[in-house]
Coordinates of C-alpha atoms in Angstrom, one line a residue:
R17 CA 0.0 0.0 0.0
N18 CA 2.8 2.4 0.8
E19 CA 4.6 1.6 -2.5
S20 CA 1.3 2.3 -4.3
S21 CA 1.0 5.6 -2.5
K22 CA 4.5 6.6 -3.5
R23 CA 3.9 5.9 -7.1
M24 CA 0.7 8.0 -7.0
V25 CA 2.6 10.8 -5.4
D26 CA 5.1 10.8 -8.2
K27 CA 2.3 11.2 -10.7
L28 CA 0.5 14.1 -8.9
P29 CA 0.4 17.3 -11.0
K30 CA 2.3 20.3 -9.6
R31 CA 0.1 23.3 -8.8
V32 CA 1.0 26.8 -9.7
L33 CA -0.9 29.2 -7.4
Q34 CA -2.3 32.2 -9.3
P35 CA -5.1 34.6 -8.4
T36 CA -8.3 34.2 -10.5
S37 CA -7.8 37.7 -12.1
E38 CA -5.5 40.6 -12.3
P39 CA -5.6 43.5 -9.7
I40 CA -8.0 46.3 -10.4
S41 CA -5.5 48.8 -9.0
V42 CA -1.9 48.6 -7.9
A43 CA -1.7 52.2 -6.8
P44 CA 0.0 52.9 -3.4
P45 CA -2.1 54.3 -0.6
S46 CA -2.6 58.1 -0.4
P47 CA -1.6 60.1 2.7
F48 CA -5.3 60.5 3.4
D49 CA -6.0 56.7 3.3
L50 CA -3.1 56.1 5.6
E51 CA -4.4 58.7 8.1
C52 CA -7.9 57.1 7.9
T53 CA -6.3 53.7 8.5
S54 CA -4.6 55.0 11.6
H55 CA -7.9 56.1 13.0
L56 CA -9.5 52.7 12.1
A57 CA -6.7 50.8 13.8
A58 CA -7.1 52.8 17.0
Y59 CA -10.8 52.3 16.9
M60 CA -10.4 48.5 16.6
D61 CA -7.9 48.4 19.4
R62 CA -10.6 49.9 21.7
E63 CA -13.7 48.0 20.4
S64 CA -12.2 44.6 19.6
P65 CA -8.9 44.4 21.6
Q66 CA -6.5 41.6 21.0
E67 CA -5.4 39.3 23.8
S68 CA -2.5 40.4 25.9
A69 CA 0.9 38.6 25.6
E70 CA 0.1 36.7 28.8
Q71 CA -3.2 35.5 27.4
Q72 CA -1.6 34.4 24.1
T73 CA 1.0 32.5 26.0
H74 CA -1.7 30.7 27.9
R75 CA -3.3 29.6 24.6
V76 CA 0.1 28.2 23.5
Y77 CA 0.2 26.3 26.8
V78 CA -3.3 24.9 26.2
L79 CA -2.4 23.7 22.6
S80 CA 0.8 22.2 23.9
A81 CA -1.1 20.3 26.6
I82 CA -3.7 19.0 24.1
S83 CA -0.9 17.9 21.8
T84 CA 0.8 15.9 24.6
I85 CA -2.5 14.3 25.6
F86 CA -3.2 13.4 21.9
K87 CA 0.2 11.8 21.2
E88 CA 0.2 9.8 24.4
W89 CA -3.3 8.6 23.5
V90 CA -2.1 7.5 20.0
H91 CA 0.7 5.5 21.6
S92 CA -1.7 3.8 24.1
V93 CA -4.2 2.9 21.3
C94 CA -1.5 1.3 19.3
I95 CA -0.3 -0.7 22.3
S96 CA -3.9 -1.7 23.1
K97 CA -4.3 -3.1 19.5
S98 CA -1.2 -5.3 20.0
F99 CA 1.2 -3.3 17.9
S100 CA 4.9 -3.4 19.1
E101 CA 6.4 -0.7 21.2
E102 CA 8.5 0.4 18.3
V103 CA 5.5 0.8 16.0
A104 CA 3.6 2.6 18.7
R105 CA 6.5 5.0 19.3
K106 CA 6.9 5.7 15.6
A107 CA 3.1 6.2 15.1
G108 CA 3.6 9.8 16.3
G109 CA 0.6 12.1 15.7
A110 CA 0.4 15.9 15.0
V111 CA -1.9 18.7 16.1
F112 CA -2.6 21.7 13.8
T113 CA -4.7 24.8 14.3
S114 CA -6.8 26.4 11.6
G115 CA -9.1 29.3 10.9
S116 CA -8.7 32.9 12.1
Y117 CA -6.5 31.9 15.1
R118 CA -4.0 30.3 12.7
L119 CA -4.0 33.5 10.7
G120 CA -3.0 35.6 13.7
V121 CA -6.4 37.0 14.8
N122 CA -6.2 36.9 18.6
E123 CA -9.5 38.2 19.7
R124 CA -10.3 37.8 23.4
G125 CA -12.5 34.8 24.1
M126 CA -12.4 33.3 20.6
D127 CA -12.2 29.6 20.2
I128 CA -9.4 27.6 18.7
D129 CA -10.1 25.2 15.8
T130 CA -7.7 22.3 16.3
I131 CA -7.1 19.2 14.1
C132 CA -5.6 16.0 15.5
I133 CA -3.9 13.9 12.8
A134 CA -3.3 10.2 13.6
P135 CA -1.9 7.2 11.6
Q136 CA -4.2 4.6 10.1
M137 CA -4.1 2.3 13.2
V138 CA -6.1 4.8 15.2
T139 CA -9.8 5.3 14.1
R140 CA -12.5 7.8 14.6
E141 CA -14.3 5.3 16.8
D142 CA -11.3 5.4 19.1
F143 CA -11.4 9.2 19.1
F144 CA -15.0 9.4 20.2
H145 CA -14.6 6.7 22.8
S146 CA -11.2 6.4 24.6
L147 CA -10.0 10.0 23.9
K148 CA -13.3 11.4 24.9
V149 CA -13.1 9.6 28.2
I150 CA -9.6 10.9 28.8
L151 CA -10.7 14.5 28.2
E152 CA -13.8 14.1 30.3
D153 CA -11.6 12.9 33.2
H154 CA -9.0 15.7 32.8
D155 CA -9.1 18.3 35.6
S156 CA -8.7 21.2 33.1
V157 CA -11.6 20.2 30.8
E158 CA -15.2 21.4 31.2
N159 CA -18.4 21.6 29.1
L160 CA -17.3 18.7 26.9
N161 CA -19.7 17.8 24.0
A162 CA -19.0 15.1 21.4
I163 CA -20.8 15.6 18.1
D164 CA -20.1 12.4 16.2
N165 CA -22.9 12.6 13.7
A166 CA -22.0 16.0 12.1
A167 CA -20.6 16.4 8.5
V168 CA -17.3 17.2 10.2
P169 CA -17.4 15.3 13.6
L170 CA -15.7 17.0 16.5
I171 CA -15.4 17.2 20.3
T172 CA -15.9 20.7 21.7
F173 CA -14.8 21.6 25.3
D174 CA -13.2 24.3 27.4
F175 CA -9.6 23.6 28.4
D176 CA -8.4 25.8 31.3
G177 CA -10.9 28.5 30.2
V178 CA -10.1 28.3 26.4
N179 CA -12.8 26.9 24.1
V180 CA -11.4 24.3 21.8
D181 CA -13.1 22.6 18.8
L182 CA -11.2 19.3 18.3
L183 CA -11.4 17.6 14.9
F184 CA -9.9 14.2 13.9
A185 CA -8.2 12.9 10.7
A186 CA -6.6 9.5 10.1
L187 CA -4.0 9.2 7.3
A188 CA -3.4 6.1 5.2
R189 CA 0.1 5.7 6.6
D190 CA 1.7 4.0 9.7
S191 CA 3.3 7.1 11.2
V192 CA 2.6 10.8 11.3
P193 CA 5.7 12.9 12.1
E194 CA 5.2 16.2 13.9
D195 CA 6.7 18.1 11.0
I196 CA 4.4 16.5 8.3
D197 CA 3.8 18.7 5.3
I198 CA 0.1 19.1 5.5
D199 CA 0.0 21.3 2.4
D200 CA 1.1 18.4 0.2
D201 CA -1.9 17.1 -1.6
A202 CA -0.5 13.6 -1.1
V203 CA -1.7 13.6 2.6
L204 CA -5.3 13.1 1.2
I205 CA -4.5 9.8 -0.5
G206 CA -6.7 7.1 1.0
V207 CA -8.5 9.3 3.6
D208 CA -12.2 9.1 4.3
P209 CA -14.5 12.1 3.6
Q210 CA -14.6 13.3 7.2
S211 CA -10.8 13.3 7.4
E212 CA -10.6 15.1 4.1
K213 CA -12.8 17.9 5.4
S214 CA -10.9 18.1 8.7
L215 CA -7.5 18.2 7.0
N216 CA -8.7 21.0 4.7
G217 CA -9.0 23.3 7.7
P218 CA -5.3 24.1 8.1
R219 CA -4.6 23.6 4.4
V220 CA -7.2 26.3 3.4
T221 CA -5.8 28.6 6.1
N222 CA -2.3 28.2 4.9
L223 CA -3.3 29.0 1.3
I224 CA -5.3 32.1 2.4
R225 CA -2.2 33.3 4.2
F226 CA -0.1 32.7 1.0
L227 CA -2.6 34.3 -1.4
A228 CA -3.5 37.4 0.6
P229 CA -1.1 40.3 -0.3
N230 CA -0.3 43.1 2.2
F231 CA -0.9 40.8 5.1
P232 CA -1.0 43.5 7.9
S233 CA -3.8 45.3 6.0
F234 CA -5.5 42.0 5.5
L235 CA -5.5 41.3 9.2
L236 CA -6.9 44.7 10.2
V237 CA -9.7 44.5 7.6
L238 CA -10.5 40.9 8.7
R239 CA -10.9 42.0 12.3
C240 CA -13.2 44.8 11.1
I241 CA -15.4 42.4 9.1
R242 CA -15.6 39.9 12.0
L243 CA -16.7 42.6 14.4
W244 CA -19.2 44.1 11.8
C245 CA -20.7 40.6 11.2
K246 CA -21.2 40.0 14.9
R247 CA -22.6 43.5 15.7
R248 CA -25.0 43.3 12.7
G249 CA -26.3 39.7 13.4
L250 CA -24.5 38.2 10.3
Y251 CA -22.0 35.8 12.0
S252 CA -23.1 32.2 11.7
N253 CA -22.1 29.9 8.9
K254 CA -24.5 27.2 10.3
L255 CA -27.5 29.6 10.1
G256 CA -26.9 30.8 6.6
Y257 CA -24.7 33.8 7.1
L258 CA -20.9 34.3 7.2
G259 CA -18.5 32.3 9.3
G260 CA -14.8 32.6 10.0
V261 CA -13.5 30.9 6.8
N262 CA -16.0 32.9 4.7
C263 CA -14.7 36.2 6.1
N264 CA -11.1 35.1 5.6
I265 CA -11.6 34.3 1.9
L266 CA -13.7 37.4 1.1
V267 CA -11.2 39.8 2.7
A268 CA -8.3 38.0 0.9
F269 CA -10.2 38.3 -2.4
V270 CA -10.6 42.1 -2.0
C271 CA -6.9 42.4 -1.0
Q272 CA -6.0 40.6 -4.2
R273 CA -7.9 43.3 -6.2
Y274 CA -6.1 46.2 -4.5
P275 CA -2.8 44.7 -3.3
H276 CA -1.2 47.9 -2.1
A277 CA -4.3 49.7 -0.7
A278 CA -4.6 50.9 2.9
A279 CA -7.0 49.0 5.2
S280 CA -9.5 51.9 5.3
R281 CA -9.8 51.9 1.5
L282 CA -9.9 48.1 1.4
L283 CA -12.8 48.2 3.9
E284 CA -14.7 50.5 1.6
R285 CA -13.9 48.4 -1.4
F286 CA -15.0 45.2 0.5
F287 CA -18.5 46.5 0.9
Y288 CA -18.7 48.0 -2.6
I289 CA -17.5 44.8 -4.4
L290 CA -19.8 42.5 -2.5
N291 CA -22.8 44.8 -2.7
H292 CA -22.4 44.7 -6.5
W293 CA -21.3 41.1 -6.9
E294 CA -23.4 39.1 -9.4
W295 CA -24.2 36.0 -7.4
P296 CA -24.2 33.1 -7.9
L297 CA -20.9 33.8 -9.7
P298 CA -18.4 32.1 -7.4
I299 CA -15.7 33.9 -5.5
S300 CA -12.3 32.1 -5.5
L301 CA -8.8 33.1 -4.6
T302 CA -7.0 30.9 -7.1
K303 CA -7.7 29.2 -10.4
P304 CA -9.3 25.7 -10.3
F305 CA -7.0 22.8 -9.7
D306 CA -7.5 19.0 -9.7
A307 CA -4.7 17.0 -8.1
G308 CA -6.0 13.8 -9.7
L309 CA -6.9 11.9 -6.5
G310 CA -10.5 11.4 -7.6
L311 CA -11.9 13.8 -4.9
E312 CA -14.9 15.9 -5.9
C313 CA -14.1 19.5 -6.6
W314 CA -16.9 22.1 -6.6
D315 CA -18.4 22.3 -10.1
P316 CA -21.2 24.8 -10.9
Q317 CA -22.7 22.3 -13.4
A318 CA -23.0 19.5 -10.8
P319 CA -26.8 19.1 -10.1
R320 CA -26.5 19.6 -6.3
N321 CA -24.4 22.7 -6.8
R322 CA -26.8 24.5 -9.1
F323 CA -28.9 25.7 -6.2
H324 CA -25.9 27.3 -4.3
V325 CA -26.8 31.0 -4.2
M326 CA -23.5 32.5 -2.8
P327 CA -20.6 30.2 -3.6
I328 CA -17.4 31.2 -1.8
L329 CA -14.8 28.5 -2.8
T330 CA -12.0 27.2 -0.6
P331 CA -8.6 27.5 -2.3
A332 CA -7.1 24.1 -1.2
Y333 CA -7.7 20.9 -3.2
P334 CA -10.4 19.7 -3.4
S335 CA -12.2 23.0 -3.7
M336 CA -15.5 23.3 -1.7
N337 CA -18.3 25.8 -1.4
S338 CA -17.8 27.2 2.1
T339 CA -21.3 28.9 2.1
Y340 CA -23.6 26.0 1.1
A341 CA -26.0 26.9 3.9
V342 CA -26.8 30.4 2.5
S343 CA -30.3 30.7 1.1
H344 CA -31.9 33.4 -1.1
L345 CA -33.5 34.9 2.1
S346 CA -30.2 35.1 4.1
L347 CA -28.4 36.4 1.0
E348 CA -31.0 39.2 0.7
V349 CA -30.3 40.1 4.3
M350 CA -26.6 40.3 3.7
Q351 CA -26.9 42.3 0.5
F352 CA -29.1 44.8 2.3
E353 CA -26.5 45.1 5.1
M354 CA -23.6 45.4 2.6
Q355 CA -25.3 48.3 0.9
L356 CA -26.0 50.0 4.2
A357 CA -22.4 49.4 5.3
H358 CA -20.9 50.8 2.1
E359 CA -23.0 54.0 2.5
K360 CA -21.8 54.4 6.1
V361 CA -18.1 53.8 5.3
R362 CA -18.2 56.4 2.5
S363 CA -19.8 58.9 4.9
I364 CA -17.2 58.1 7.5
L365 CA -14.3 58.6 5.1
E366 CA -15.7 61.9 3.8
K367 CA -15.7 63.1 7.4
G368 CA -12.0 62.2 7.9
A369 CA -12.6 58.7 9.5
T370 CA -12.2 59.9 13.1
N371 CA -15.3 58.1 14.3
W372 CA -16.3 54.6 13.1
D373 CA -19.2 54.0 15.5
A374 CA -21.8 54.2 12.7
L375 CA -20.4 51.2 10.8
F376 CA -20.4 49.0 13.9
E377 CA -23.7 49.9 15.4
A378 CA -25.7 47.0 16.9
S379 CA -28.4 45.6 14.7
E380 CA -31.9 47.2 15.0
F381 CA -33.4 43.8 14.3
W382 CA -35.5 43.9 17.5
V383 CA -37.5 47.0 16.5
T384 CA -37.4 46.6 12.7
H385 CA -40.1 44.0 12.0
Q386 CA -43.8 43.9 12.4
K387 CA -43.9 40.4 14.0
Y388 CA -41.5 38.0 15.7
L389 CA -41.3 34.3 16.5
A390 CA -39.2 32.8 19.4
V391 CA -38.0 29.3 18.6
E392 CA -37.3 27.8 22.1
I393 CA -35.2 24.7 22.3
F394 CA -35.1 23.0 25.7
V395 CA -35.0 19.8 27.7
V396 CA -37.3 18.9 30.7
D397 CA -37.4 16.1 33.3
K398 CA -33.8 15.1 33.0
K399 CA -31.6 14.1 36.0
P400 CA -29.3 16.9 37.0
H401 CA -26.1 15.1 36.0
E402 CA -27.6 14.3 32.6
M403 CA -29.1 17.7 31.9
A404 CA -26.1 19.6 30.5
E405 CA -25.1 16.9 28.0
A406 CA -28.7 16.5 26.9
V407 CA -29.2 20.3 26.4
R408 CA -25.9 20.6 24.3
A409 CA -26.8 17.6 22.1
W410 CA -30.5 18.7 21.5
T411 CA -29.7 22.4 20.9
G412 CA -26.9 21.5 18.5
F413 CA -29.3 19.2 16.5
V414 CA -32.1 21.8 16.3
E415 CA -29.7 24.7 15.5
S416 CA -28.7 22.9 12.3
R417 CA -32.3 22.9 11.2
L418 CA -33.3 26.5 12.2
R419 CA -32.9 27.7 8.6
T420 CA -35.9 25.6 7.6
I421 CA -38.3 27.6 9.7
V422 CA -37.5 30.7 7.6
E423 CA -38.2 28.7 4.5
A424 CA -41.5 27.6 6.0
L425 CA -42.5 31.2 6.7
A426 CA -41.6 32.2 3.2
A427 CA -44.4 30.1 1.8
L428 CA -46.9 32.3 3.7
P429 CA -47.8 35.9 2.8
T430 CA -44.7 37.3 4.6
C431 CA -41.7 39.4 3.6
N432 CA -38.4 40.8 5.0
L433 CA -37.8 37.5 6.8
R434 CA -34.7 37.4 9.0
L435 CA -33.4 34.8 11.4
Y436 CA -31.2 36.4 14.1
P437 CA -28.2 34.1 14.7
K438 CA -27.6 34.8 18.3
K439 CA -28.3 32.2 21.0
L440 CA -30.4 33.7 23.7
P441 CA -31.8 32.5 27.1
L442 CA -35.3 31.3 27.4
H443 CA -37.5 34.3 28.0
T444 CA -41.1 33.0 28.0
P445 CA -42.7 31.1 31.0
M446 CA -43.9 27.5 30.6
P447 CA -47.3 26.4 31.8
K448 CA -47.2 25.5 35.5
N449 CA -43.7 26.9 35.6
Q450 CA -42.2 23.5 34.5
P451 CA -38.4 23.6 35.1
R452 CA -36.4 23.4 31.9
Q453 CA -33.0 24.3 30.4
G454 CA -32.2 25.4 26.9
C455 CA -32.0 28.5 24.6
S456 CA -34.0 30.5 22.1
Y457 CA -33.6 32.1 18.7
F458 CA -35.7 34.8 17.1
V459 CA -37.2 35.3 13.6
G460 CA -38.5 38.6 12.5
F461 CA -40.8 39.2 9.5
D462 CA -43.4 41.6 8.0
V463 CA -46.8 40.8 6.6
D464 CA -47.0 41.0 2.8
M465 CA -50.4 42.6 2.4
E466 CA -50.4 42.1 -1.4
R467 CA -50.4 38.3 -0.9
M468 CA -52.8 38.2 2.1
Q469 CA -56.1 36.5 1.7
G470 CA -58.3 37.4 4.5
E471 CA -57.5 39.5 7.6
E472 CA -55.4 37.1 9.6
L473 CA -52.0 35.4 9.1
H474 CA -52.3 31.7 10.1
L475 CA -49.0 30.2 11.3
T476 CA -50.1 27.2 13.2
A477 CA -50.1 24.6 10.5
K478 CA -46.6 25.6 9.2
M479 CA -45.1 25.7 12.6
E480 CA -46.5 22.3 13.6
A481 CA -45.2 20.8 10.4
Y482 CA -41.8 22.3 11.1
K483 CA -41.7 20.8 14.6
A484 CA -42.9 17.4 13.4
K485 CA -40.1 17.3 10.8
I486 CA -37.5 18.0 13.5
Y487 CA -38.8 15.2 15.7
D488 CA -38.9 12.7 12.8
D489 CA -35.3 13.5 11.9
A490 CA -34.2 13.2 15.5
L491 CA -35.8 9.7 15.8
K492 CA -34.2 8.6 12.5
R493 CA -30.8 9.8 13.7
E494 CA -31.3 8.4 17.2
V495 CA -30.9 11.7 18.9
L496 CA -34.0 10.8 20.9
T497 CA -36.3 7.7 21.2
E498 CA -40.0 7.1 21.5
Q499 CA -39.5 6.6 25.3
N500 CA -37.6 9.9 26.0
G501 CA -39.0 12.0 23.2
H502 CA -41.2 14.0 25.6
M503 CA -38.1 15.4 27.3
Y504 CA -36.8 17.1 24.2
R505 CA -38.9 20.1 23.2
V506 CA -39.2 22.7 20.5
R507 CA -41.7 25.5 21.1
V508 CA -42.6 28.4 18.8
V509 CA -43.9 31.5 20.5
P510 CA -45.4 34.3 18.4
F511 CA -45.2 38.1 19.2
N512 CA -47.6 40.4 17.3
S513 CA -45.3 43.4 17.7
W514 CA -41.9 44.4 19.0
R515 CA -43.7 46.0 21.9
D516 CA -44.7 42.5 23.0
L517 CA -41.1 41.3 23.4
P518 CA -40.1 40.6 27.0
D519 CA -38.5 43.4 28.9
E520 CA -35.4 41.3 29.8
L521 CA -34.9 40.6 26.1
L522 CA -34.9 44.3 25.2
D523 CA -32.7 45.0 28.2
E524 CA -30.1 42.5 26.8
T525 CA -30.3 43.4 23.2
M526 CA -31.3 47.1 23.0
G527 CA -30.3 48.5 26.4
G528 CA -33.9 48.7 27.6
R529 CA -37.4 49.4 26.4
E530 CA -36.9 53.2 26.2
A531 CA -33.8 52.8 24.1
A532 CA -35.8 50.4 21.9
K533 CA -38.5 53.0 21.5
G534 CA -36.0 55.6 20.4
A535 CA -34.5 53.2 17.9
R536 CA -38.0 52.4 16.5
R537 CA -38.8 56.1 16.1
R538 CA -35.6 56.6 14.1
I539 CA -36.4 53.7 11.9
V540 CA -39.9 54.9 11.3
A541 CA -38.6 58.4 10.5
V542 CA -36.1 57.0 8.0
R543 CA -38.8 54.9 6.4
R544 CA -41.2 57.8 6.0
K545 CA -38.4 59.9 4.5
K546 CA -37.7 57.2 2.0
E547 CA -41.4 56.7 1.2
A548 CA -41.8 60.4 0.7
A549 CA -38.8 60.4 -1.7
A550 CA -40.2 57.4 -3.5
R551 CA -43.6 59.1 -3.9
E552 CA -41.9 62.3 -5.2
A553 CA -39.9 60.2 -7.7
L554 CA -43.0 58.4 -8.8
E555 CA -44.9 61.6 -9.2
A556 CA -42.0 63.1 -11.2
D557 CA -42.0 60.0 -13.4
Q558 CA -45.7 60.2 -13.9
Q559 CA -45.5 63.9 -14.7
G560 CA -42.7 63.1 -17.1
D561 CA -44.9 60.5 -18.8
V562 CA -47.7 63.0 -19.1
E563 CA -45.4 65.7 -20.5
G564 CA -43.9 63.1 -22.8
V565 CA -47.3 62.2 -24.1
E566 CA -48.2 65.9 -24.6
S567 CA -44.8 66.4 -26.2
T568 CA -45.4 63.6 -28.6
A569 CA -48.8 64.9 -29.5
G570 CA -47.4 68.4 -29.9
D571 CA -44.7 67.0 -32.2
K572 CA -47.3 65.2 -34.2
R573 CA -49.4 68.4 -34.6
R574 CA -46.3 70.4 -35.5
A575 CA -45.4 67.8 -38.1
E576 CA -48.9 68.1 -39.5
E577 CA -48.7 71.9 -39.4
E578 CA -45.3 71.9 -41.0
Q579 CA -46.1 69.3 -43.7
P580 CA -48.0 71.7 -46.0
S581 CA -45.3 74.4 -45.6
N582 CA -42.7 71.8 -46.4
K583 CA -44.3 71.7 -49.8
V584 CA -43.9 75.4 -50.3
A585 CA -40.7 74.9 -52.2
K586 CA -42.5 72.7 -54.7
L587 CA -45.4 75.3 -55.3
S588 CA -45.4 77.7 -58.2
A589 CA -45.5 81.3 -57.3
G590 CA -49.2 81.5 -58.2
E591 CA -50.1 78.4 -56.2
A592 CA -48.2 79.8 -53.2
A593 CA -50.1 83.1 -53.5
A594 CA -53.4 81.2 -53.5
V595 CA -52.5 79.1 -50.5
F596 CA -51.3 82.2 -48.6
A597 CA -54.5 84.0 -49.3
A598 CA -56.6 81.1 -48.2
D599 CA -54.5 80.6 -45.0
E600 CA -54.9 84.3 -44.2
D601 CA -58.6 84.0 -44.5
G602 CA -58.6 80.9 -42.3
A603 CA -56.4 82.5 -39.7
A604 CA -58.7 85.5 -39.6
N605 CA -61.6 83.1 -38.9
G606 CA -59.7 81.6 -35.9
D607 CA -58.1 78.4 -37.3
P608 CA -54.8 78.2 -35.3
R609 CA -53.2 75.7 -37.7
L610 CA -53.8 78.0 -40.7
A611 CA -52.6 81.0 -38.6
A612 CA -49.3 79.1 -38.0
R613 CA -49.0 78.1 -41.6
S614 CA -49.7 81.6 -42.9
A615 CA -46.9 82.8 -40.7
D616 CA -44.5 80.6 -42.6
P617 CA -41.9 83.1 -44.0
R618 CA -41.2 80.8 -47.0
L619 CA -44.9 80.8 -48.0
A620 CA -45.2 84.6 -47.5
A621 CA -42.1 85.1 -49.7
R622 CA -43.4 83.0 -52.5
A623 CA -46.8 84.8 -52.3
K624 CA -45.0 88.1 -52.4
A625 CA -43.0 87.0 -55.4
A626 CA -46.3 85.9 -57.1
S627 CA -47.8 89.2 -56.4
A628 CA -44.9 91.0 -58.0
E629 CA -45.1 88.7 -61.0
T630 CA -48.8 89.4 -61.3
K631 CA -48.3 93.2 -61.1
A632 CA -45.4 93.1 -63.7
A633 CA -47.6 91.1 -66.1
A634 CA -50.5 93.6 -65.7
A635 CA -48.1 96.5 -66.3
A636 CA -46.8 94.8 -69.4
E637 CA -50.3 94.3 -70.7
T638 CA -51.0 98.0 -70.1
L639 CA -47.9 99.1 -71.9
Q640 CA -48.8 96.9 -74.8

């Protein structure tokens, strides 16, 4: 098997990394752009501070501890499977980070995406059994949750206060040295789909780092976009918005278009380009490449890819769409926010960029819509020592299906649908105050009066069908059983207005009910201003149409009026005199068309000439 792998490696094509297109501008930054960037960097240091050197050192310690635990575990698994001590010692194992942390974003409180790479003797079943037990028993580990049925299985936990997402990959080889070249496409030979996806985490991150020019500017803009997404309710890959890898690729893409631009200008260009991008045209950092290993690369012609609405492709082989969860509805939300953000950035730059608050304002989601739904996910009647694990498993399962409730609402006479991707506490009481643990998410929407039939919007049937589908899927995937199904609940609570939202929710999200009222008044004022402008524009268009019709009619009349006079040049002097005399008579009787024609200087001149000819002829006759 190893010899076969070596022969395959020798035949692998060599990749030449090139951006998908040439830069739009290679101009250096202006002094003004540099000054604006200085203000932007100072703002980000205040609003989204990086970890201190001590905190970063602590993260390095956590990663080192996890690496030690993992390598010792690989050795013990090999011994337990009757491999020799020499084989177990050479088995090795490696730990890599990926995502924003690997790129150098050190936001306070951010998690670390970590990939454990093991040799083929160690399996994913071992990972979710024996390694899980070791981590659960470790004094520094808390809040552990194993998600073995996900597309990319992982174990998530807090290690000494640092949140870690631990993924697993098994290579088709007997040993994994610590300095393995993970960027070599040959590491993918013989791996299963889950390992392939896990390995592509650090592989994608490394290529983004390589393909993004002007890396300090890239990092500053990336920090801005991450903060903007979180403040505006757009940060969640699972719920159909943007996640970490999507932000990384998009910012690198804009940097490629303006490789020497300052961060403040790149930020403006980011929103401009994405606001005008013609989706579903894919965004990619490098030209397509097939390493010849038979792995599926993203292809727009593939049947299941034709419905991807916002493809953002990963640069590593095999290329994948990192935004497959985006729907037409969530794309509309992001496009609206991109347009708004671009207007704000331009206004900020015009004022000297000394204050960036407007761009990073918290979302007004809670006072924007006519109606709201709370989707409550919770567990009841569990023993105390089982409750935390049950809640984590159940909420994770339902969260992956939250997008479908928006799709269900879209079938009703609704518009401006938006799922807010922030996990919130349970805010509504249960009947009889039944104890429960869980979380809630909110959906906002408006009623589309043009599609309404009747006076009431009926949600019950759609919501019951949505819940039934969740329970059916949970039974099929053995997340719950017929016996314990009553313990796992999904509850949809409607609110007829933002005014009906709980006080504690508005306290948490808007700073209180009075602040919410002020925000609502501002939104209503802006809407009325836009509606007035739209009415004025419509009236102007209608007036223009009327004037256009009148102008067309006038042109036609003038053409009719001018048509006879256009024949003047063809009339004899006598004919012109006769016409002129008839027109003068008609004009005297009030015919405006004849009045206009009688005023034609060409006709008058010909008539005058005819009169002179007549007088000359009469004089000649007299002389004769």
